[in-house]
Short mmCIF file of C-alpha atoms in Angstrom, two decimals:
data_model
loop_
_atom_site.label_atom_id
_atom_site.label_comp_id
_atom_site.label_asym_id
_atom_site.label_seq_id
_atom_site.Cartn_x
_atom_site.Cartn_y
_atom_site.Cartn_z
CA MET B 1 24.87 -4.20 70.67
CA ASN B 2 25.69 -4.78 66.96
CA ASN B 3 26.30 -7.91 65.23
CA ASP B 4 29.42 -7.00 63.66
CA LEU B 5 31.75 -10.05 63.89
CA LEU B 6 34.76 -7.81 63.08
CA GLN B 7 34.54 -6.05 66.03
CA PHE B 8 36.04 -8.71 67.92
CA THR B 9 39.74 -8.82 65.98
CA GLU B 10 42.51 -8.63 65.52
CA SER B 11 44.16 -11.49 63.24
CA GLY B 12 41.07 -13.79 62.27
CA GLY B 13 40.57 -16.57 59.49
CA CYS B 14 44.13 -18.37 59.63
CA SER B 15 46.17 -15.66 60.40
CA ALA B 16 45.25 -16.43 63.79
CA LYS B 17 47.70 -18.87 64.32
CA ILE B 18 50.83 -19.95 66.41
CA PRO B 19 54.03 -19.66 64.22
CA PRO B 20 54.80 -23.38 62.41
CA GLY B 21 57.57 -23.51 64.50
CA LYS B 22 56.69 -23.18 67.39
CA LEU B 23 53.82 -25.40 66.99
CA ASP B 24 56.81 -27.39 66.07
CA GLU B 25 59.10 -27.26 68.73
CA ILE B 26 56.19 -27.94 71.54
CA LEU B 27 55.16 -31.40 69.22
CA SER B 28 58.33 -32.47 68.95
CA ALA B 29 57.99 -34.23 72.40
CA PHE B 30 54.48 -36.00 71.81
CA PRO B 31 55.07 -39.65 70.96
CA LEU B 32 53.69 -41.02 67.82
CA PRO B 33 50.89 -43.99 69.15
CA LYS B 34 52.73 -47.13 66.92
CA ASP B 35 48.88 -48.47 65.78
CA LYS B 36 49.41 -50.96 62.19
CA ASN B 37 46.01 -49.30 61.88
CA LEU B 38 47.07 -45.16 61.86
CA LEU B 39 47.99 -45.20 57.76
CA VAL B 40 48.14 -41.18 58.27
CA ASP B 41 49.72 -39.05 61.10
CA ILE B 42 51.59 -35.88 62.07
CA SER B 43 54.73 -36.88 61.26
CA THR B 44 53.91 -36.59 57.93
CA HIS B 45 52.55 -32.76 58.82
CA ASP B 46 48.56 -33.71 56.84
CA ASP B 47 45.79 -32.46 56.17
CA ALA B 48 43.83 -35.36 58.51
CA ALA B 49 44.52 -38.13 60.31
CA VAL B 50 44.03 -41.49 59.12
CA TYR B 51 42.70 -44.75 60.71
CA ARG B 52 41.74 -47.66 58.95
CA ILE B 53 38.76 -50.02 60.41
CA SER B 54 38.46 -52.67 57.33
CA ASP B 55 40.40 -53.55 54.54
CA ASP B 56 38.58 -50.91 52.22
CA LEU B 57 37.08 -48.33 54.23
CA ALA B 58 39.05 -45.76 56.93
CA LEU B 59 38.21 -43.51 59.19
CA VAL B 60 39.08 -39.36 58.45
CA LEU B 61 39.64 -37.26 60.66
CA THR B 62 40.15 -33.74 61.02
CA THR B 63 39.93 -30.17 62.99
CA ASP B 64 39.53 -26.50 62.12
CA PHE B 65 38.42 -23.34 63.83
CA PHE B 66 38.73 -19.71 63.90
CA PRO B 67 38.38 -16.02 64.88
CA PRO B 68 35.92 -13.81 62.58
CA VAL B 69 36.85 -13.50 59.05
CA CYS B 70 34.16 -10.86 58.07
CA SER B 71 31.04 -9.37 59.66
CA ASP B 72 28.14 -11.31 58.83
CA PRO B 73 27.47 -13.87 61.55
CA TYR B 74 25.81 -16.71 59.01
CA GLU B 75 28.85 -16.09 55.87
CA PHE B 76 30.74 -16.52 58.94
CA GLY B 77 29.38 -20.79 59.49
CA GLN B 78 29.25 -20.54 55.55
CA ILE B 79 33.19 -20.22 55.50
CA ALA B 80 34.05 -22.12 59.03
CA ALA B 81 32.51 -24.96 57.95
CA ALA B 82 33.47 -25.29 53.73
CA ASN B 83 37.85 -24.85 55.97
CA SER B 84 37.05 -27.75 57.97
CA ILE B 85 35.78 -29.78 55.43
CA SER B 86 37.97 -29.27 52.96
CA ASP B 87 40.88 -31.53 55.17
CA VAL B 88 38.94 -34.21 54.34
CA TYR B 89 39.08 -33.32 50.58
CA ALA B 90 42.54 -33.00 50.44
CA MET B 91 42.80 -37.47 52.07
CA GLY B 92 40.95 -37.79 48.79
CA GLY B 93 37.95 -38.90 50.85
CA LYS B 94 34.24 -37.71 51.64
CA PRO B 95 33.55 -36.10 55.01
CA ALA B 96 30.10 -37.36 56.52
CA LEU B 97 28.97 -36.92 60.44
CA ALA B 98 30.37 -33.42 62.14
CA LEU B 99 30.43 -31.21 65.63
CA ASN B 100 30.56 -27.50 66.18
CA ILE B 101 33.49 -25.58 68.46
CA MET B 102 31.75 -21.99 69.63
CA MET B 103 33.80 -20.47 71.37
CA PHE B 104 31.02 -17.19 72.40
CA PRO B 105 30.84 -13.81 74.31
CA SER B 106 27.34 -14.21 75.19
CA LEU B 107 27.08 -10.58 76.76
CA LYS B 108 28.06 -8.74 74.15
CA LEU B 109 26.75 -10.89 70.71
CA PRO B 110 23.46 -10.33 70.50
CA LEU B 111 22.66 -14.39 70.38
CA SER B 112 20.92 -14.44 67.14
CA ALA B 113 24.44 -14.12 65.62
CA TYR B 114 25.12 -17.66 68.07
CA ALA B 115 21.88 -18.65 65.37
CA GLU B 116 23.39 -17.35 62.20
CA ILE B 117 26.45 -19.06 62.56
CA MET B 118 25.08 -22.24 63.39
CA ARG B 119 23.13 -21.78 60.81
CA GLY B 120 25.61 -20.37 57.40
CA ALA B 121 27.61 -24.15 58.87
CA SER B 122 24.81 -26.00 58.62
CA ASP B 123 23.58 -24.94 55.29
CA LYS B 124 27.05 -25.52 53.53
CA ALA B 125 27.42 -28.83 55.42
CA ALA B 126 24.06 -30.16 53.41
CA GLU B 127 25.54 -28.94 50.61
CA ALA B 128 28.53 -31.40 51.17
CA GLY B 129 26.61 -34.47 53.02
CA VAL B 130 27.34 -33.87 56.03
CA MET B 131 25.62 -34.48 59.29
CA ILE B 132 26.56 -32.05 62.24
CA ILE B 133 24.98 -33.51 64.64
CA GLY B 134 26.06 -32.41 67.77
CA GLY B 135 28.52 -29.94 69.67
CA HIS B 136 30.40 -28.21 72.37
CA THR B 137 30.34 -24.07 73.52
CA VAL B 138 31.90 -22.41 75.62
CA GLU B 139 32.09 -18.04 76.49
CA ASP B 140 35.05 -16.57 75.16
CA GLU B 141 35.95 -12.41 74.78
CA VAL B 142 36.83 -13.25 70.67
CA PRO B 143 34.67 -16.16 69.14
CA LYS B 144 35.90 -18.41 67.40
CA PHE B 145 34.04 -21.44 65.30
CA GLY B 146 34.67 -24.27 63.24
CA LEU B 147 33.83 -28.10 62.74
CA SER B 148 35.48 -31.43 63.91
CA VAL B 149 34.89 -33.64 60.29
CA THR B 150 34.90 -38.11 60.30
CA GLY B 151 35.07 -38.35 56.59
CA PHE B 152 35.83 -41.92 55.11
CA VAL B 153 38.23 -42.77 52.35
CA ASN B 154 38.84 -45.85 51.21
CA PRO B 155 43.08 -47.77 51.85
CA ALA B 156 43.48 -47.52 48.09
CA ASP B 157 41.91 -44.63 46.92
CA LEU B 158 44.22 -42.14 49.90
CA VAL B 159 45.04 -38.86 48.82
CA THR B 160 48.49 -37.99 51.23
CA ASN B 161 51.64 -35.04 51.23
CA THR B 162 53.63 -38.23 50.54
CA GLY B 163 52.84 -39.11 46.90
CA ALA B 164 53.66 -36.79 44.41
CA ARG B 165 56.09 -37.49 42.53
CA PRO B 166 59.02 -36.59 40.03
CA GLY B 167 57.59 -36.00 36.34
CA GLU B 168 54.31 -34.39 38.07
CA VAL B 169 52.19 -31.31 36.74
CA LEU B 170 51.02 -28.94 40.08
CA VAL B 171 47.27 -27.72 39.20
CA LEU B 172 46.07 -25.50 41.78
CA THR B 173 42.48 -24.78 42.77
CA LYS B 174 41.29 -21.77 43.63
CA ALA B 175 42.97 -18.58 43.94
CA VAL B 176 45.93 -17.01 45.88
CA GLY B 177 44.48 -13.73 48.40
CA THR B 178 42.17 -14.63 50.97
CA GLY B 179 44.09 -12.26 54.22
CA ILE B 180 45.75 -10.27 51.23
CA VAL B 181 42.10 -8.85 50.93
CA MET B 182 40.71 -9.37 53.82
CA ALA B 183 43.49 -7.02 55.69
CA GLY B 184 42.57 -4.91 53.11
CA HIS B 185 39.64 -4.81 52.85
CA ARG B 186 39.88 -3.82 56.71
CA ALA B 187 41.76 -0.69 56.24
CA GLY B 188 39.48 0.61 53.97
CA LEU B 189 42.12 -0.15 50.17
CA ALA B 190 39.85 -3.10 49.28
CA SER B 191 36.35 -2.68 48.19
CA ASP B 192 33.53 -4.68 49.07
CA ALA B 193 32.95 -6.31 45.97
CA GLU B 194 36.56 -7.68 46.46
CA LEU B 195 36.08 -8.67 49.39
CA ASP B 196 33.31 -10.73 47.74
CA GLU B 197 35.56 -12.28 45.83
CA ALA B 198 36.77 -13.20 48.24
CA LYS B 199 34.42 -14.71 50.48
CA LEU B 200 32.13 -16.64 47.29
CA SER B 201 35.98 -18.73 46.84
CA MET B 202 35.75 -19.36 50.09
CA LYS B 203 32.40 -20.50 50.64
CA LEU B 204 33.61 -22.56 47.64
CA LEU B 205 33.19 -26.59 48.82
CA ASN B 206 36.50 -28.31 47.86
CA MET B 207 34.18 -30.85 46.34
CA ASN B 208 35.11 -31.93 42.84
CA GLY B 209 38.73 -31.71 42.91
CA ALA B 210 38.50 -34.92 45.68
CA ARG B 211 35.55 -36.10 43.82
CA LEU B 212 37.80 -36.10 39.61
CA MET B 213 40.60 -37.11 41.97
CA SER B 214 41.54 -40.79 42.15
CA GLY B 215 40.07 -41.29 39.25
CA TYR B 216 43.35 -39.71 37.80
CA GLY B 217 45.70 -41.40 39.65
CA VAL B 218 46.06 -38.24 41.71
CA LYS B 219 48.23 -39.29 45.19
CA GLY B 220 49.13 -36.84 46.49
CA ALA B 221 47.00 -33.68 47.42
CA THR B 222 46.95 -30.84 49.77
CA ASP B 223 44.69 -27.60 50.68
CA ILE B 224 45.94 -24.22 50.67
CA THR B 225 45.15 -22.97 54.07
CA GLY B 226 47.16 -21.24 56.62
CA PHE B 227 50.24 -21.33 56.32
CA GLY B 228 50.39 -20.42 52.27
CA LEU B 229 50.60 -21.81 49.22
CA ALA B 230 54.67 -21.62 49.76
CA GLY B 231 54.12 -23.52 52.89
CA HIS B 232 51.35 -26.10 51.61
CA ALA B 233 53.96 -26.83 48.53
CA LEU B 234 56.68 -27.23 50.59
CA LYS B 235 55.07 -29.45 53.18
CA MET B 236 54.07 -32.11 50.09
CA ALA B 237 57.21 -31.24 48.67
CA ARG B 238 59.29 -32.26 52.48
CA ALA B 239 57.22 -35.29 52.60
CA SER B 240 57.52 -36.97 49.85
CA GLY B 241 60.33 -36.34 48.61
CA VAL B 242 61.22 -34.14 45.40
CA THR B 243 61.27 -30.77 45.07
CA PHE B 244 58.20 -28.44 43.01
CA ASN B 245 59.39 -26.12 41.63
CA ILE B 246 56.68 -22.92 41.04
CA ARG B 247 55.55 -20.40 39.14
CA MET B 248 54.08 -17.47 39.98
CA LYS B 249 53.05 -15.87 37.28
CA ASP B 250 50.96 -18.78 36.77
CA ILE B 251 49.13 -18.98 39.93
CA PRO B 252 45.31 -17.33 40.15
CA LEU B 253 45.44 -13.97 42.04
CA PHE B 254 41.88 -12.01 43.30
CA SER B 255 42.18 -9.18 40.14
CA SER B 256 42.83 -6.57 43.31
CA VAL B 257 44.87 -8.49 45.37
CA TYR B 258 49.10 -8.20 43.00
CA ARG B 259 47.29 -4.32 43.60
CA LEU B 260 46.98 -4.79 47.87
CA ALA B 261 50.78 -6.23 48.14
CA ASP B 262 52.52 -3.77 46.23
CA ASP B 263 50.27 -1.24 48.67
CA GLY B 264 51.92 -3.27 51.28
CA CYS B 265 49.29 -4.82 52.37
CA LEU B 266 50.48 -7.34 53.59
CA PRO B 267 49.74 -9.43 57.00
CA GLY B 268 51.47 -10.49 59.62
CA ALA B 269 51.18 -13.94 59.03
CA CYS B 270 53.55 -13.74 55.30
CA PHE B 271 55.88 -12.86 57.67
CA THR B 272 55.40 -15.65 60.24
CA ASN B 273 55.52 -18.08 57.25
CA LEU B 274 57.82 -16.72 55.37
CA SER B 275 60.77 -17.07 58.11
CA TYR B 276 59.19 -20.79 59.11
CA CYS B 277 59.80 -21.68 55.79
CA GLU B 278 62.73 -19.56 53.98
CA LYS B 279 65.53 -22.37 54.76
CA ASP B 280 64.01 -24.76 52.47
CA ILE B 281 63.04 -22.57 49.60
CA ALA B 282 64.93 -21.00 46.90
CA PHE B 283 64.06 -17.83 45.88
CA HIS B 284 63.99 -16.87 42.09
CA GLY B 285 63.18 -13.79 39.79
CA GLU B 286 62.50 -9.64 41.50
CA ASP B 287 58.91 -9.69 41.88
CA TYR B 288 59.01 -8.44 45.77
CA ASN B 289 54.89 -8.71 45.92
CA LEU B 290 55.17 -12.06 44.32
CA LYS B 291 57.10 -13.58 46.55
CA MET B 292 55.42 -12.31 49.95
CA ILE B 293 51.49 -13.38 48.01
CA ALA B 294 52.62 -17.29 48.07
CA PHE B 295 52.84 -16.59 51.37
CA ASP B 296 49.79 -14.96 52.52
CA ALA B 297 47.71 -17.52 54.42
CA GLN B 298 44.16 -18.54 53.16
CA THR B 299 41.35 -19.27 54.62
CA SER B 300 39.28 -22.31 53.19
CA GLY B 301 42.07 -22.54 50.20
CA GLY B 302 41.93 -24.63 46.82
CA LEU B 303 43.24 -28.00 46.61
CA LEU B 304 46.84 -28.21 45.14
CA LEU B 305 47.15 -31.44 43.12
CA SER B 306 50.39 -33.17 41.80
CA VAL B 307 49.03 -34.42 38.75
CA PRO B 308 50.97 -37.40 36.65
CA GLY B 309 52.00 -35.29 34.15
CA ASP B 310 49.46 -36.29 30.72
CA LYS B 311 46.35 -36.22 32.87
CA ALA B 312 46.48 -33.43 33.77
CA GLU B 313 44.88 -31.84 30.54
CA ASP B 314 41.76 -33.53 31.29
CA LEU B 315 41.62 -33.82 34.68
CA ILE B 316 41.48 -29.79 34.49
CA ALA B 317 38.29 -30.03 31.19
CA GLU B 318 36.55 -31.69 33.84
CA LEU B 319 37.34 -29.30 36.48
CA HIS B 320 36.63 -26.45 34.42
CA GLN B 321 32.73 -28.59 33.40
CA SER B 322 32.50 -29.22 36.74
CA GLY B 323 32.53 -25.30 38.11
CA GLU B 324 35.80 -25.09 39.21
CA LEU B 325 37.12 -22.92 36.13
CA ILE B 326 39.70 -20.97 38.12
CA SER B 327 42.20 -24.65 37.59
CA CYS B 328 45.17 -23.93 36.81
CA ILE B 329 48.03 -25.31 35.92
CA ILE B 330 50.56 -23.92 37.84
CA GLY B 331 54.61 -25.36 38.16
CA GLU B 332 55.67 -29.85 38.22
CA ALA B 333 57.02 -31.92 40.70
CA GLU B 334 60.55 -33.00 39.99
CA GLU B 335 63.36 -35.24 41.80
CA LEU B 336 64.64 -33.92 44.81
CA LYS B 337 68.03 -31.51 43.34
CA GLY B 338 68.27 -29.12 46.78
CA LYS B 339 65.69 -26.87 48.03
CA PHE B 340 62.31 -28.47 48.23
CA ILE B 341 60.45 -25.92 45.98
CA ASN B 342 61.82 -22.76 44.17
CA LEU B 343 59.86 -20.88 43.86
CA TYR B 344 59.64 -18.08 40.25
CA CYS B 345 58.85 -14.88 41.04
CA MET U 1 62.37 15.06 58.18
CA LYS U 2 58.72 13.40 57.09
CA LYS U 3 57.12 11.19 60.49
CA VAL U 4 55.33 8.08 59.85
CA ASP U 5 53.40 6.89 62.93
CA THR U 6 52.27 3.28 62.92
CA ARG U 7 52.09 3.38 67.03
CA GLY U 8 48.74 2.31 68.55
CA LYS U 9 47.84 1.11 64.59
CA LYS U 10 47.54 -3.39 63.94
CA CYS U 11 49.02 -5.37 61.12
CA PRO U 12 49.51 -4.12 58.18
CA LEU U 13 48.99 -0.96 59.05
CA PRO U 14 52.58 0.20 59.13
CA ILE U 15 53.54 -1.25 55.45
CA ILE U 16 51.01 0.01 54.21
CA GLU U 17 51.61 3.40 55.52
CA THR U 18 55.66 2.69 55.38
CA ARG U 19 55.15 1.55 52.45
CA LYS U 20 52.82 4.49 50.73
CA ALA U 21 56.57 7.50 51.98
CA LEU U 22 58.22 4.57 50.30
CA LYS U 23 56.21 5.86 46.70
CA GLU U 24 55.48 9.55 47.80
CA SER U 25 59.27 10.64 49.29
CA ALA U 26 61.23 12.18 47.52
CA PRO U 27 64.81 10.66 45.94
CA GLY U 28 67.42 11.35 48.79
CA GLY U 29 64.56 12.40 51.31
CA PRO U 30 64.91 10.18 53.70
CA PHE U 31 61.41 9.33 56.65
CA ALA U 32 61.33 8.48 59.76
CA VAL U 33 58.36 5.80 60.78
CA ILE U 34 58.03 4.50 64.23
CA THR U 35 56.09 1.72 65.85
CA ASP U 36 55.54 0.65 68.59
CA ASN U 37 54.96 -3.42 68.35
CA SER U 38 58.29 -5.63 67.80
CA THR U 39 56.11 -7.36 65.20
CA SER U 40 55.69 -4.47 63.53
CA PHE U 41 59.01 -3.47 63.83
CA SER U 42 60.23 -6.87 62.81
CA ASN U 43 58.40 -6.91 59.53
CA ILE U 44 58.99 -3.66 58.62
CA SER U 45 62.38 -4.16 58.84
CA ARG U 46 62.45 -7.53 56.72
CA PHE U 47 59.68 -5.63 54.30
CA LEU U 48 63.35 -3.11 54.12
CA LYS U 49 65.93 -5.47 53.65
CA ASP U 50 63.77 -7.37 51.28
CA ASN U 51 64.16 -4.53 48.94
CA ARG U 52 67.59 -3.28 49.96
CA ILE U 53 66.10 -0.07 50.85
CA ASP U 54 68.84 1.41 52.81
CA TYR U 55 68.20 2.12 57.49
CA SER U 56 69.06 2.38 60.88
CA CYS U 57 67.58 1.31 63.07
CA GLU U 58 66.48 3.04 67.61
CA GLU U 59 64.67 1.47 70.11
CA ASN U 60 63.94 3.31 72.83
CA ASN U 61 61.40 2.20 75.81
CA GLY U 62 59.40 -0.16 73.44
CA THR U 63 59.39 2.20 70.92
CA TRP U 64 61.49 2.25 67.36
CA THR U 65 62.62 4.65 64.81
CA PHE U 66 63.13 3.92 61.36
CA THR U 67 65.55 6.11 59.06
CA VAL U 68 65.38 5.23 56.22
CA ASN U 69 66.70 6.23 53.25
CA SER U 70 64.65 6.06 50.15
CA ALA U 71 66.84 7.20 47.38
CA SER U 72 68.26 3.40 48.03
CA GLY U 73 66.75 -0.33 46.85
CA ALA U 74 64.32 -0.78 44.79
CA THR U 75 62.09 2.20 45.24
CA GLU U 76 59.48 1.03 41.75
CA LEU U 77 58.77 -2.21 42.98
CA THR U 78 59.42 -4.91 40.08
CA GLU U 79 56.20 -3.85 38.14
CA ALA U 80 54.27 -7.51 37.52
CA GLU U 81 55.01 -7.43 34.08
CA ASN U 82 58.58 -7.46 34.41
CA TYR U 83 59.17 -11.01 36.69
CA CYS U 84 60.99 -12.81 35.10
CA GLU U 85 60.46 -15.87 32.76
CA ILE U 86 61.33 -19.92 33.70
CA ASP U 87 64.95 -20.35 33.10
CA PRO U 88 67.18 -18.54 35.64
CA PRO U 89 68.34 -14.97 33.08
CA ALA U 90 71.42 -14.05 33.29
CA ASN U 91 71.58 -11.37 35.07
CA GLU U 92 69.96 -12.70 37.88
CA GLY U 93 72.47 -12.01 40.13
CA PHE U 94 75.94 -13.47 42.84
CA ALA U 95 76.85 -12.53 45.97
CA VAL U 96 80.94 -12.97 47.86
CA VAL U 97 81.81 -14.75 50.75
CA ILE U 98 84.84 -12.92 53.03
CA SER U 99 85.51 -15.40 55.32
CA SER U 100 89.78 -14.15 55.94
CA ASP U 101 91.24 -10.55 55.84
CA GLU U 102 93.38 -11.97 53.19
CA MET U 103 93.48 -13.31 49.69
CA GLY U 104 94.86 -16.56 49.57
CA SER U 105 96.87 -18.13 51.62
CA GLY U 106 100.97 -18.02 51.79
CA ASP U 107 101.96 -14.50 52.61
CA PRO U 108 99.59 -12.56 55.08
CA VAL U 109 101.02 -9.31 54.11
CA LEU U 110 100.16 -9.91 50.23
CA GLY U 111 97.09 -11.73 50.90
CA LYS U 112 96.56 -8.24 52.66
CA LYS U 113 96.68 -6.69 49.57
CA LEU U 114 95.30 -8.84 47.36
CA MET U 115 91.76 -8.67 48.50
CA LYS U 116 92.79 -4.89 48.67
CA SER U 117 92.64 -5.02 45.06
CA PHE U 118 89.65 -7.51 45.09
CA PHE U 119 86.97 -4.88 46.27
CA ILE U 120 88.32 -2.06 43.60
CA ALA U 121 88.05 -3.85 41.03
CA LEU U 122 84.66 -5.42 43.01
CA SER U 123 83.82 -2.00 43.15
CA CYS U 124 83.64 -1.39 39.04
CA MET U 125 82.23 -3.82 38.09
CA ASP U 126 78.86 -2.61 36.13
CA ILE U 127 76.66 -4.97 37.70
CA PRO U 128 77.66 -5.32 42.03
CA PRO U 129 76.95 -8.32 44.12
CA ARG U 130 74.05 -8.85 45.30
CA LEU U 131 75.40 -9.72 48.56
CA ILE U 132 78.41 -10.37 51.02
CA VAL U 133 78.37 -12.06 53.93
CA PHE U 134 81.37 -11.53 56.30
CA TYR U 135 82.65 -13.94 58.65
CA ASN U 136 85.88 -15.21 60.75
CA ALA U 137 88.46 -12.50 60.12
CA GLY U 138 86.85 -11.14 57.80
CA VAL U 139 84.45 -8.73 59.46
CA LYS U 140 87.86 -7.21 60.17
CA LEU U 141 88.03 -5.71 57.16
CA ALA U 142 85.20 -2.92 57.65
CA VAL U 143 86.78 -1.36 61.02
CA GLU U 144 90.71 -1.86 60.23
CA GLU U 145 90.46 -0.51 56.49
CA LYS U 146 89.02 2.95 55.38
CA GLU U 147 89.62 2.95 52.06
CA LEU U 148 87.68 -0.49 51.87
CA ALA U 149 84.82 0.07 54.11
CA GLU U 150 84.19 3.13 51.75
CA ILE U 151 83.95 0.71 49.11
CA LEU U 152 81.07 -1.03 51.38
CA SER U 153 79.41 2.30 51.80
CA GLU U 154 78.88 2.61 48.60
CA LEU U 155 78.11 -1.05 46.94
CA GLU U 156 74.92 -0.82 49.81
CA VAL U 157 74.22 2.23 48.32
CA LYS U 158 73.74 0.67 45.06
CA GLY U 159 71.76 -1.87 46.56
CA THR U 160 73.70 -4.62 47.70
CA GLU U 161 72.95 -6.32 50.87
CA ILE U 162 76.00 -6.53 52.85
CA LEU U 163 75.82 -8.15 56.79
CA PHE U 164 78.71 -9.95 59.16
CA CYS U 165 78.06 -12.52 61.28
CA GLY U 166 76.81 -11.70 64.83
CA THR U 167 79.49 -14.78 66.34
CA CYS U 168 82.42 -13.34 64.76
CA THR U 169 81.78 -9.58 65.62
CA ASP U 170 81.61 -10.75 68.72
CA TRP U 171 84.53 -12.61 68.90
CA PHE U 172 86.71 -10.53 67.81
CA LYS U 173 84.84 -7.22 69.36
CA LEU U 174 83.66 -5.45 67.62
CA GLN U 175 80.28 -4.50 68.74
CA GLY U 176 79.15 -1.14 67.48
CA LYS U 177 81.66 0.55 64.99
CA ILE U 178 81.19 -1.44 62.26
CA THR U 179 79.56 1.50 60.72
CA VAL U 180 77.68 -0.43 57.38
CA GLY U 181 75.70 -3.23 56.81
CA SER U 182 74.03 -5.33 58.87
CA ILE U 183 74.99 -7.83 62.11
CA SER U 184 72.93 -11.33 60.94
CA ASP U 185 73.20 -14.72 62.83
CA MET U 186 74.27 -18.07 60.87
CA PHE U 187 70.49 -18.65 60.12
CA GLN U 188 70.34 -16.15 58.39
CA ILE U 189 73.20 -16.24 56.15
CA VAL U 190 73.28 -19.51 55.13
CA ASN U 191 69.98 -19.21 54.03
CA LYS U 192 70.07 -16.53 51.79
CA LEU U 193 73.36 -18.63 50.38
CA SER U 194 71.76 -20.82 49.67
CA GLY U 195 69.74 -18.98 47.31
CA TYR U 196 72.30 -18.00 44.99
CA ARG U 197 73.67 -20.07 41.91
CA LYS U 198 77.18 -17.84 42.33
CA VAL U 199 78.73 -17.21 45.01
CA LEU U 200 82.53 -16.05 45.22
CA GLN U 201 84.72 -16.50 47.18
CA PRO U 202 88.55 -14.72 47.53
#
């Protein structure tokens, strides 16, 4: 038996999501629970659910799991944990407790791989100050792993998809292109070093962005994952009732992404996300590669923050100081006019 | 004709190989791409359409064969340095909507004559339209007017996307008779048109 997790997968990471249109159809049939303490529910398609337990304390609940995105079990554990915890950060919350969710082919993978996945997750969780206090495992053909995470937030500091306002500036804290790089590496078109660049980014916690947000008056934020930059930006613009202008030439990309996209290395999720989102997006410009990169499903991507215009530069400076060197301005929010997103390629 | 066989290959290899064949093929030299995966069929179609590359496709027992005309459209996908500035550029492109087989109202015979002249004038423009959408009686033009069908073919080779409303072609019983452009649906038509700042409707 060998330890390479990728032997099991056709698609990994957030490319494994069910097409969003189909999910919408299913979920729209369910009535939403009504409770005055439910501060954030699925109606705004937010990153986590939020439930108030006292005047100054609310619970933040989220879950994420997926098939392997890399060969090494320890790294997979780290990335899956960072990805799951990120949704709490995207709400301006502090993650605290987690439960493992594991699906494992115990007859085809050595149990040492199981232990390594757990160890990677545990180490990453510890870095975030999160205690993994339990979990559940089932036997499955294809291994999958992630966490169910609970965090805390003061309702006054809550940051949601509905909080972006006209005149604010959009800040992105990580580079884009993990789906394309991983597919490129599997196809033999990206080097190990190029994959490492993407893995390093995927392992990074969105802790600093979350910590700094409230001090800069940020009320609208999300994290970039399976629906791509354009997909998550659209969710936020729609929930906030504004138009986002996004300039793809200002988006930070991993070093191999543009070249790979130009070689046609566009995972199926790019097309699925494009199909789902395009009716709400106005496309400008001619760069097909940049357009498709906007829809590349991300695994453990950065935070997209809507920042009051006069505070953006200072926030970016502080993000850089805290080690988030990629953080930069990628566009702005304006009054809703026409489509929710203007994508300049 | 060169054949790119992507059967049994996992995403995104079919698109990678299609792109490679586009880069390597001689201008004007068509090549075939074969896939046995419906998602790949859908994605390759989308890839070719969005890059304005002329193609046709035949399905046979769960295998799709694309014949790709590499002479058309953007075989050199725009380099990173060439993408546009923040303000919309002057030559952003325009779309044309043809909602009838007559131009204007009042006299149907005059209307049909005017529509013919409109297309002749359109074909002479330095910068042709990016998109032409036909619906309602407009779809009849591609079949009933041979000269017009030729003009449309020439525009398509130059890179104009030509779409016919599927409901309308069925309504007027023109299935299989239109030899240019592609059959579309209201969702795609509305989606594409709404991306244009300039839409011309004769």
